[in-house]
């Protein structure tokens, strides 16, 4: 049975994508600090801190042994939106590690089994990877870097049969915004749901052999934001 690895399965977009893959019959290995709410016989949770590159190094050695790997989804990430001088050095290094370095390392370690299966890498970036917003310099840099990595990696691996897909979601209703001074809009057409991103992954699974959708930007019809007290 084919295996998929998904980071950030404890909640949000990663959890929604994992659920879609489980419905499609994949064995899913979830990489996150917490197990979350996924309870399924085909789901295995590997607890880990993906911002700790020493942990990622150990993880690489374990995952590279997989012989039936078909999908890697890099969905884990976090953001902090403040003036750049207000960010601590730990926040900066942790965000770069989790949002950018870890996906690059996982792709590096797992490329051979993915080439063998002619598999798929899906990188979840952000709308911020495509624009320039106030107080978003660090976050945008990590997501723009991941976007550039994915689009370039496809050019490198396309003849081997590996698909590399970049998904840039707009503001999505997830725990990502917990603790922020703002959140998604209240009306349905001013926000995305995690199921919208998962549906995009289902579309990728249904795409016929021989073509690759290299990038998808998913946005709400209207702009909306909620300011918190």
Coordinates of N, CA and C in Angstrom, one line a residue:
X1 N 0.8 -1.2 0.0 CA 0.0 0.0 0.0 C 0.9 1.3 0.0
X2 N 0.5 2.2 -0.8 CA 1.3 3.5 -0.9 C 1.3 4.3 0.4
X3 N 2.4 5.0 0.6 CA 2.5 5.8 1.8 C 2.6 7.3 1.5
X4 N 2.1 8.1 2.3 CA 2.2 9.6 2.2 C 2.8 10.1 3.5
X5 N 3.7 11.0 3.4 CA 4.2 11.7 4.6 C 3.6 13.1 4.6
X6 N 3.0 13.6 5.7 CA 2.4 14.9 5.8 C 3.0 15.6 7.1
X7 N 3.5 16.8 7.0 CA 3.9 17.5 8.1 C 2.8 18.4 8.6
X8 N 2.8 18.7 9.9 CA 1.8 19.6 10.5 C 0.4 19.0 10.5
X9 N 0.3 17.7 10.9 CA -1.0 17.0 10.9 C -1.8 17.2 12.2
X10 N -1.3 17.9 13.1 CA -2.0 18.1 14.4 C -3.2 19.0 14.3
X11 N -3.3 19.8 13.2 CA -4.4 20.7 13.0 C -4.4 21.3 11.7
X12 N -5.4 22.1 11.3 CA -5.3 23.0 10.2 C -5.2 22.3 8.8
X13 N -4.5 22.9 7.9 CA -4.4 22.4 6.6 C -3.7 21.0 6.5
X14 N -2.7 20.8 7.3 CA -2.0 19.5 7.3 C -3.0 18.4 7.7
X15 N -3.8 18.6 8.7 CA -4.8 17.6 9.2 C -5.8 17.3 8.1
X16 N -6.3 18.4 7.4 CA -7.3 18.2 6.4 C -6.8 17.4 5.2
X17 N -5.5 17.7 4.8 CA -4.9 17.0 3.7 C -4.7 15.5 4.1
X18 N -4.2 15.3 5.3 CA -4.1 13.9 5.8 C -5.4 13.1 5.7
X19 N -6.5 13.7 6.1 CA -7.8 13.1 6.0 C -8.1 12.7 4.6
X20 N -7.9 13.6 3.6 CA -8.2 13.3 2.2 C -7.3 12.1 1.8
X21 N -6.1 12.1 2.1 CA -5.2 11.0 1.7 C -5.6 9.7 2.3
X22 N -6.0 9.7 3.6 CA -6.6 8.5 4.2 C -7.8 8.0 3.5
X23 N -8.7 8.9 3.1 CA -9.9 8.5 2.3 C -9.5 7.8 1.0
X24 N -8.3 8.2 0.4 CA -7.9 7.6 -0.8 C -7.1 6.4 -0.6
X25 N -7.0 5.9 0.6 CA -6.4 4.6 0.8 C -4.9 4.6 1.1
X26 N -4.3 5.8 1.3 CA -2.9 5.9 1.6 C -2.6 5.6 3.1
X27 N -1.5 4.9 3.4 CA -0.9 5.0 4.7 C -0.3 6.3 4.9
X28 N -0.7 7.0 6.0 CA -0.3 8.4 6.2 C 0.6 8.4 7.4
X29 N 1.8 9.0 7.3 CA 2.7 9.2 8.4 C 2.6 10.7 8.7
X30 N 2.1 11.0 9.9 CA 2.0 12.4 10.3 C 3.2 12.9 11.1
X31 N 3.8 14.0 10.8 CA 4.9 14.5 11.5 C 4.5 15.8 12.2
X32 N 4.4 15.8 13.5 CA 4.0 17.0 14.2 C 4.3 16.8 15.7
X33 N 4.2 17.9 16.4 CA 4.5 17.8 17.9 C 3.4 17.0 18.6
X34 N 2.1 17.4 18.3 CA 1.0 16.7 18.9 C 0.3 15.8 17.9
X35 N -0.3 14.8 18.4 CA -1.0 13.8 17.5 C -2.2 14.5 16.9
X36 N -3.0 15.3 17.6 CA -4.2 15.9 17.0 C -5.3 14.9 17.0
X37 N -6.3 15.1 16.2 CA -7.6 14.4 16.3 C -7.8 13.3 15.2
X38 N -6.7 13.0 14.5 CA -6.8 11.9 13.5 C -6.7 10.6 14.2
X39 N -7.7 9.8 14.0 CA -7.8 8.4 14.5 C -8.2 7.5 13.4
X40 N -7.3 6.8 12.8 CA -7.6 6.0 11.6 C -6.6 4.9 11.6
X41 N -7.0 3.7 11.2 CA -6.0 2.6 11.2 C -4.8 2.7 10.3
X42 N -5.0 3.6 9.3 CA -3.9 3.8 8.3 C -3.0 5.0 8.7
X43 N -3.3 5.6 9.8 CA -2.5 6.8 10.3 C -1.5 6.5 11.3
X44 N -0.3 6.9 11.1 CA 0.8 6.8 12.1 C 1.3 8.1 12.5
X45 N 1.4 8.5 13.7 CA 1.9 9.8 14.2 C 3.3 9.6 14.7
X46 N 4.3 10.4 14.1 CA 5.6 10.4 14.6 C 5.8 11.8 15.3
X47 N 5.8 11.8 16.6 CA 6.0 13.1 17.3 C 7.4 13.7 17.1
X48 N 7.4 14.9 16.7 CA 8.7 15.5 16.5 C 8.6 17.1 16.4
X49 N 9.7 17.7 16.7 CA 9.8 19.2 16.6 C 10.5 19.5 15.3
X50 N 9.8 19.8 14.2 CA 10.4 20.0 12.9 C 11.2 21.3 12.8
X51 N 11.2 22.2 13.8 CA 12.0 23.3 13.8 C 13.4 23.0 14.4
X52 N 13.5 21.8 15.0 CA 14.8 21.3 15.5 C 15.5 20.5 14.4
X53 N 16.5 21.1 13.8 CA 17.1 20.4 12.7 C 17.9 19.1 13.1
X54 N 18.3 19.0 14.4 CA 18.9 17.8 14.8 C 17.9 16.7 14.8
X55 N 16.6 17.0 15.2 CA 15.5 16.0 15.1 C 15.2 15.6 13.7
X56 N 15.2 16.6 12.8 CA 15.0 16.4 11.4 C 16.0 15.4 10.8
X57 N 17.3 15.6 11.2 CA 18.3 14.7 10.7 C 18.1 13.3 11.1
X58 N 17.6 13.0 12.4 CA 17.3 11.7 12.8 C 16.1 11.1 12.0
X59 N 15.1 12.0 11.8 CA 13.9 11.7 11.1 C 14.2 11.3 9.6
X60 N 15.1 12.0 9.0 CA 15.5 11.7 7.6 C 16.0 10.2 7.5
X61 N 16.8 9.8 8.5 CA 17.4 8.5 8.4 C 16.3 7.4 8.6
X62 N 15.2 7.7 9.3 CA 14.1 6.8 9.5 C 13.3 6.7 8.2
X63 N 12.9 7.9 7.7 CA 12.0 7.9 6.6 C 12.6 7.4 5.3
X64 N 13.9 7.6 5.1 CA 14.5 7.2 3.9 C 14.4 5.7 3.6
X65 N 14.1 4.9 4.7 CA 13.9 3.5 4.6 C 12.6 3.1 3.9
X66 N 11.7 4.0 3.8 CA 10.4 3.7 3.2 C 10.6 3.3 1.7
X67 N 9.9 2.2 1.4 CA 10.0 1.7 0.0 C 8.8 2.0 -0.9
X68 N 7.7 2.4 -0.3 CA 6.5 2.6 -1.0 C 6.0 4.0 -0.9
X69 N 6.9 5.0 -0.7 CA 6.5 6.4 -0.6 C 6.1 7.0 -1.9
X70 N 4.9 7.6 -1.9 CA 4.4 8.2 -3.1 C 4.2 9.7 -3.0
X71 N 3.9 10.2 -1.7 CA 3.6 11.6 -1.6 C 4.3 12.2 -0.3
X72 N 4.8 13.4 -0.5 CA 5.3 14.2 0.6 C 4.6 15.5 0.6
X73 N 3.9 15.9 1.7 CA 3.3 17.1 1.8 C 3.9 17.9 2.9
X74 N 4.5 19.1 2.6 CA 5.1 20.0 3.6 C 4.0 21.0 3.9
X75 N 3.3 20.8 5.0 CA 2.3 21.7 5.4 C 2.6 22.4 6.8
X76 N 3.5 22.0 7.5 CA 3.8 22.6 8.8 C 4.4 24.0 8.6
X77 N 4.1 24.9 9.5 CA 4.6 26.2 9.4 C 4.0 27.1 10.5
X78 N 4.7 28.2 10.7 CA 4.1 29.2 11.7 C 4.5 30.6 11.2
X79 N 3.8 31.6 11.7 CA 4.1 33.0 11.4 C 4.1 33.9 12.6
X80 N 4.7 35.0 12.4 CA 4.7 36.1 13.4 C 4.8 37.4 12.7
X81 N 3.9 38.3 12.9 CA 3.8 39.5 12.1 C 4.0 40.7 13.0
X82 N 5.2 41.2 13.1 CA 5.6 42.3 13.9 C 6.7 43.0 13.2
X83 N 7.0 44.3 13.6 CA 8.2 44.9 13.0 C 9.4 44.0 13.1
X84 N 10.3 44.0 12.1 CA 11.4 43.0 12.0 C 12.3 43.2 13.2
X85 N 12.5 44.4 13.7 CA 13.4 44.6 14.8 C 12.8 44.0 16.1
X86 N 11.5 43.7 16.2 CA 10.9 43.2 17.4 C 11.0 41.7 17.5
X87 N 11.4 41.0 16.4 CA 11.5 39.6 16.4 C 12.8 39.1 17.1
X88 N 12.6 38.1 17.9 CA 13.8 37.5 18.6 C 14.6 36.7 17.6
X89 N 15.9 36.5 17.9 CA 16.7 35.6 17.0 C 16.2 34.2 17.0
X90 N 15.6 33.7 18.1 CA 15.0 32.4 18.1 C 13.8 32.3 17.2
X91 N 13.0 33.3 17.2 CA 11.8 33.3 16.3 C 12.3 33.2 14.9
X92 N 13.3 34.0 14.5 CA 13.8 34.1 13.2 C 14.4 32.7 12.8
X93 N 15.2 32.1 13.6 CA 15.9 30.8 13.2 C 14.8 29.7 13.2
X94 N 13.9 29.7 14.1 CA 12.9 28.7 14.2 C 12.0 28.8 13.0
X95 N 11.6 30.0 12.5 CA 10.7 30.1 11.4 C 11.4 29.7 10.1
X96 N 12.6 30.1 9.9 CA 13.3 29.7 8.7 C 13.5 28.1 8.7
X97 N 13.8 27.6 9.9 CA 13.9 26.1 10.0 C 12.7 25.4 9.6
X98 N 11.6 25.8 10.2 CA 10.3 25.0 10.0 C 9.7 25.3 8.7
X99 N 9.6 26.6 8.3 CA 8.9 26.9 7.0 C 9.7 26.6 5.8
X100 N 11.1 26.6 5.9 CA 11.9 26.5 4.7 C 12.9 25.4 4.7
X101 N 13.7 25.4 5.7 CA 14.8 24.4 5.8 C 14.3 23.0 5.9
X102 N 13.4 22.7 6.7 CA 12.9 21.3 6.9 C 12.2 20.8 5.6
X103 N 11.4 21.5 4.9 CA 10.9 21.0 3.6 C 12.0 20.7 2.6
X104 N 13.0 21.5 2.6 CA 14.1 21.3 1.7 C 14.9 20.0 2.1
X105 N 15.1 19.8 3.4 CA 15.8 18.6 3.9 C 15.0 17.4 3.6
X106 N 13.7 17.4 3.8 CA 12.8 16.2 3.6 C 12.8 15.9 2.1
X107 N 12.7 16.9 1.3 CA 12.7 16.6 -0.2 C 14.1 16.0 -0.6
X108 N 15.1 16.5 0.0 CA 16.5 15.9 -0.3 C 16.6 14.5 0.2
X109 N 16.1 14.1 1.4 CA 16.2 12.8 1.9 C 15.3 11.8 1.2
X110 N 14.2 12.3 0.7 CA 13.1 11.4 0.2 C 13.0 11.4 -1.3
X111 N 13.9 12.1 -2.0 CA 13.8 12.2 -3.4 C 14.0 10.8 -4.1
X112 N 14.9 10.0 -3.7 CA 15.1 8.7 -4.3 C 13.9 7.8 -4.3
X113 N 13.3 7.6 -3.1 CA 12.0 6.8 -3.2 C 10.9 7.5 -3.9
X114 N 10.9 8.8 -4.0 CA 9.8 9.5 -4.7 C 10.1 9.3 -6.2
X115 N 11.3 9.3 -6.6 CA 11.7 9.1 -8.0 C 11.3 7.7 -8.4
X116 N 11.5 6.7 -7.5 CA 11.2 5.3 -7.8 C 9.7 5.2 -8.0
X117 N 8.9 5.9 -7.3 CA 7.4 5.7 -7.4 C 6.8 6.7 -8.3
X118 N 7.6 7.7 -8.9 CA 7.1 8.8 -9.6 C 6.0 9.5 -8.9
X119 N 6.4 9.9 -7.7 CA 5.5 10.5 -6.7 C 5.3 12.0 -6.8
X120 N 4.7 12.6 -5.7 CA 4.4 14.0 -5.7 C 4.9 14.6 -4.4
X121 N 5.4 15.8 -4.6 CA 5.8 16.7 -3.5 C 4.8 17.9 -3.5
X122 N 4.1 18.1 -2.4 CA 3.2 19.3 -2.3 C 3.7 20.2 -1.2
X123 N 4.0 21.4 -1.6 CA 4.5 22.4 -0.7 C 3.4 23.4 -0.4
X124 N 3.0 23.6 0.8 CA 2.0 24.6 1.2 C 2.7 25.8 1.6
X125 N 2.6 26.9 0.7 CA 3.2 28.1 1.0 C 2.2 29.1 1.6
X126 N 2.0 30.2 1.0 CA 1.0 31.2 1.5 C 0.9 32.2 0.4
X127 N -0.2 33.0 0.4 CA -0.4 34.1 -0.5 C 0.7 35.1 -0.3
X128 N 1.3 35.1 0.9 CA 2.4 36.0 1.2 C 3.7 35.7 0.4
X129 N 3.7 34.5 -0.2 CA 4.8 34.1 -1.0 C 4.8 34.9 -2.4
X130 N 3.6 35.5 -2.7 CA 3.5 36.1 -4.0 C 3.3 37.6 -3.9
X131 N 3.4 38.2 -2.7 CA 3.2 39.6 -2.5 C 4.1 40.2 -1.4
X132 N 4.0 41.5 -1.1 CA 4.8 42.1 -0.1 C 3.9 42.9 0.9
X133 N 3.8 42.4 2.1 CA 2.9 42.9 3.1 C 3.7 43.5 4.3
X134 N 3.1 44.5 4.9 CA 3.7 45.1 6.1 C 3.8 44.1 7.2
X135 N 4.9 44.1 7.9 CA 5.2 43.3 9.1 C 5.3 41.8 8.7
X136 N 5.6 41.5 7.4 CA 5.6 40.1 7.0 C 6.9 39.8 6.3
X137 N 8.0 40.5 6.6 CA 9.3 40.3 5.9 C 9.8 38.9 6.1
X138 N 9.9 38.5 7.4 CA 10.5 37.2 7.7 C 9.6 36.1 7.1
X139 N 8.3 36.1 7.5 CA 7.3 35.1 7.0 C 7.3 35.0 5.5
X140 N 7.2 36.1 4.8 CA 7.1 36.2 3.4 C 8.4 35.6 2.8
X141 N 9.6 35.9 3.4 CA 10.8 35.4 2.9 C 10.9 33.9 2.9
X142 N 10.4 33.3 4.0 CA 10.4 31.8 4.1 C 9.4 31.2 3.1
X143 N 8.3 31.8 3.0 CA 7.3 31.2 2.1 C 7.6 31.4 0.6
X144 N 8.2 32.6 0.3 CA 8.7 32.9 -1.1 C 9.8 31.9 -1.4
X145 N 10.7 31.7 -0.4 CA 11.8 30.7 -0.6 C 11.3 29.4 -0.9
X146 N 10.3 28.9 -0.2 CA 9.7 27.6 -0.4 C 9.0 27.5 -1.8
X147 N 8.4 28.6 -2.2 CA 7.7 28.6 -3.5 C 8.8 28.5 -4.6
X148 N 9.9 29.3 -4.5 CA 10.9 29.3 -5.5 C 11.6 27.9 -5.5
X149 N 11.8 27.3 -4.4 CA 12.4 26.0 -4.3 C 11.5 24.9 -5.0
X150 N 10.2 25.0 -4.8 CA 9.3 24.0 -5.4 C 9.2 24.1 -6.9
X151 N 9.1 25.4 -7.4 CA 9.0 25.6 -8.8 C 10.3 25.2 -9.5
X152 N 11.4 25.5 -8.9 CA 12.7 25.1 -9.5 C 12.9 23.6 -9.4
X153 N 12.6 23.0 -8.3 CA 12.8 21.6 -8.2 C 12.0 20.8 -9.2
X154 N 10.8 21.3 -9.6 CA 10.1 20.6 -10.7 C 10.9 20.6 -12.0
X155 N 11.5 21.7 -12.3 CA 12.3 21.7 -13.5 C 13.5 20.7 -13.5
X156 N 14.0 20.4 -12.2 CA 15.1 19.5 -12.1 C 14.6 18.0 -12.1
X157 N 13.4 17.8 -11.6 CA 12.9 16.4 -11.4 C 11.9 15.9 -12.4
X158 N 11.4 16.8 -13.3 CA 10.2 16.5 -14.1 C 10.5 15.3 -15.0
X159 N 11.7 15.1 -15.6 CA 12.0 14.0 -16.4 C 12.1 12.7 -15.7
X160 N 12.2 12.8 -14.4 CA 12.2 11.5 -13.6 C 10.8 11.1 -13.2
X161 N 9.8 11.9 -13.5 CA 8.4 11.6 -13.2 C 7.9 12.1 -11.9
X162 N 8.7 12.8 -11.1 CA 8.3 13.4 -9.9 C 7.5 14.7 -10.1
X163 N 6.4 14.8 -9.6 CA 5.6 16.1 -9.6 C 5.9 16.9 -8.4
X164 N 6.1 18.2 -8.6 CA 6.3 19.1 -7.5 C 5.2 20.2 -7.6
X165 N 4.4 20.4 -6.6 CA 3.2 21.3 -6.7 C 3.3 22.3 -5.5
X166 N 3.2 23.6 -5.9 CA 3.2 24.6 -4.9 C 1.7 25.2 -4.7
X167 N 1.2 25.2 -3.5 CA -0.1 25.7 -3.2 C 0.1 27.0 -2.4
X168 N -0.5 28.1 -2.9 CA -0.4 29.4 -2.1 C -1.8 29.7 -1.6
X169 N -2.1 29.3 -0.4 CA -3.5 29.7 0.1 C -3.5 31.1 0.7
X170 N -4.7 31.7 0.4 CA -5.0 33.0 1.1 C -5.3 32.7 2.6
X171 N -5.8 33.7 3.3 CA -6.1 33.5 4.7 C -7.1 32.4 4.9
X172 N -6.7 31.4 5.7 CA -7.5 30.2 5.9 C -7.9 30.1 7.4
X173 N -9.1 29.7 7.7 CA -9.6 29.5 9.0 C -8.9 28.3 9.7
X174 N -7.9 28.6 10.5 CA -7.1 27.5 11.2 C -6.6 28.1 12.5
X175 N -6.0 27.3 13.3 CA -5.4 27.8 14.6 C -4.1 28.6 14.3
X176 N -3.7 28.7 13.0 CA -2.6 29.6 12.7 C -2.7 31.0 13.3
X177 N -3.9 31.5 13.3 CA -4.1 32.9 13.8 C -4.3 33.0 15.3
X178 N -4.3 31.9 16.0 CA -4.4 32.0 17.4 C -3.3 32.8 18.0
X179 N -3.6 33.8 18.9 CA -2.6 34.6 19.5 C -2.3 35.8 18.7
X180 N -2.8 36.0 17.4 CA -2.6 37.2 16.7 C -3.6 38.2 17.0
X181 N -3.3 39.5 16.6 CA -4.2 40.6 16.8 C -5.3 40.6 15.7
X182 N -5.2 39.7 14.8 CA -6.2 39.7 13.7 C -6.5 38.3 13.3
X183 N -7.5 38.1 12.5 CA -7.9 36.7 12.1 C -8.6 36.8 10.8
X184 N -9.2 35.7 10.3 CA -9.9 35.7 9.0 C -11.2 36.4 9.1
X185 N -11.8 36.8 8.0 CA -13.0 37.4 8.0 C -14.2 36.6 8.5
X186 N -15.3 37.2 8.8 CA -16.4 36.4 9.4 C -17.3 35.8 8.3
X187 N -17.4 36.5 7.1 CA -18.3 36.0 6.1 C -17.6 34.8 5.3
X188 N -18.4 33.9 4.8 CA -17.8 32.7 4.1 C -17.0 33.1 2.9
X189 N -17.4 34.2 2.2 CA -16.6 34.5 1.0 C -15.4 35.4 1.2
X190 N -15.0 35.6 2.5 CA -13.9 36.3 2.9 C -12.8 35.5 3.5
X191 N -12.9 34.2 3.4 CA -11.9 33.3 4.0 C -11.9 31.9 3.3
X192 N -10.8 31.2 3.5 CA -10.8 29.9 3.0 C -11.0 28.9 4.2
X193 N -11.4 27.7 3.9 CA -11.5 26.6 4.8 C -10.4 25.6 4.5
X194 N -10.0 24.8 5.5 CA -9.0 23.8 5.3 C -9.5 22.8 4.3
X195 N -10.8 22.6 4.2 CA -11.3 21.7 3.2 C -11.1 22.2 1.8
X196 N -11.0 23.5 1.6 CA -10.7 24.0 0.3 C -9.3 23.6 -0.2
X197 N -8.4 23.6 0.7 CA -7.0 23.2 0.3 C -6.9 21.7 0.1
X198 N -7.6 21.0 1.0 CA -7.6 19.5 0.9 C -8.3 19.1 -0.5
X199 N -9.3 19.9 -0.9 CA -10.0 19.6 -2.1 C -9.0 19.8 -3.3
X200 N -8.1 20.8 -3.2 CA -7.1 21.0 -4.2 C -6.2 19.8 -4.3
X201 N -5.8 19.2 -3.2 CA -5.0 18.1 -3.2 C -5.7 16.9 -3.8
X202 N -7.0 16.8 -3.6 CA -7.8 15.7 -4.2 C -7.7 15.9 -5.7
X203 N -7.8 17.1 -6.2 CA -7.8 17.4 -7.6 C -6.4 16.9 -8.2
X204 N -5.3 17.2 -7.5 CA -4.0 16.7 -7.9 C -4.0 15.2 -8.0
X205 N -4.6 14.5 -7.1 CA -4.6 13.0 -7.1 C -5.4 12.5 -8.3
X206 N -6.4 13.3 -8.7 CA -7.3 12.9 -9.8 C -6.7 13.3 -11.2
X207 N -5.7 14.1 -11.2 CA -5.1 14.6 -12.5 C -4.5 13.4 -13.3
X208 N -4.7 13.4 -14.5 CA -4.3 12.2 -15.3 C -2.8 12.2 -15.4
X209 N -2.3 11.0 -15.6 CA -0.9 10.7 -15.8 C -0.3 11.5 -16.9
X210 N 0.9 12.1 -16.7 CA 1.5 12.8 -17.8 C 1.4 14.4 -17.7
X211 N 0.6 14.9 -16.8 CA 0.6 16.3 -16.6 C 0.8 16.7 -15.2
X212 N 1.3 17.9 -14.9 CA 1.5 18.3 -13.5 C 1.1 19.8 -13.4
X213 N 0.2 20.0 -12.4 CA -0.2 21.4 -12.1 C 0.9 21.8 -11.1
X214 N 1.8 22.7 -11.6 CA 2.9 23.1 -10.8 C 2.6 24.1 -9.7
X215 N 1.6 24.9 -9.8 CA 1.3 25.9 -8.8 C -0.2 26.2 -8.8
X216 N -0.7 26.4 -7.6 CA -2.1 26.8 -7.4 C -2.2 27.9 -6.4
X217 N -2.8 29.0 -6.7 CA -3.1 30.1 -5.8 C -4.6 30.1 -5.5
X218 N -5.0 29.9 -4.2 CA -6.4 29.8 -3.9 C -6.7 31.0 -3.0
X219 N -7.7 31.8 -3.4 CA -8.1 33.0 -2.7 C -9.6 33.0 -2.4
X220 N -10.0 33.7 -1.4 CA -11.4 34.0 -1.2 C -11.8 35.0 -2.2
X221 N -13.1 35.0 -2.5 CA -13.7 36.0 -3.5 C -13.5 37.4 -3.0
X222 N -13.8 37.7 -1.7 CA -13.6 39.0 -1.2 C -12.6 39.0 -0.1
X223 N -12.0 40.2 0.1 CA -11.0 40.4 1.2 C -11.8 40.6 2.5
X224 N -11.3 40.0 3.6 CA -11.9 40.2 4.9 C -10.9 39.9 6.0
X225 N -11.0 40.6 7.1 CA -10.1 40.4 8.2 C -10.9 40.8 9.5
X226 N -10.6 40.1 10.5 CA -11.2 40.4 11.8 C -10.2 40.9 12.8
X227 N -10.3 42.1 13.3 CA -9.4 42.6 14.3 C -9.9 42.1 15.7
X228 N -8.9 41.6 16.5 CA -9.2 41.1 17.8 C -8.9 42.2 18.9
X229 N -9.6 42.0 20.0 CA -9.4 43.0 21.1 C -8.1 42.6 21.8

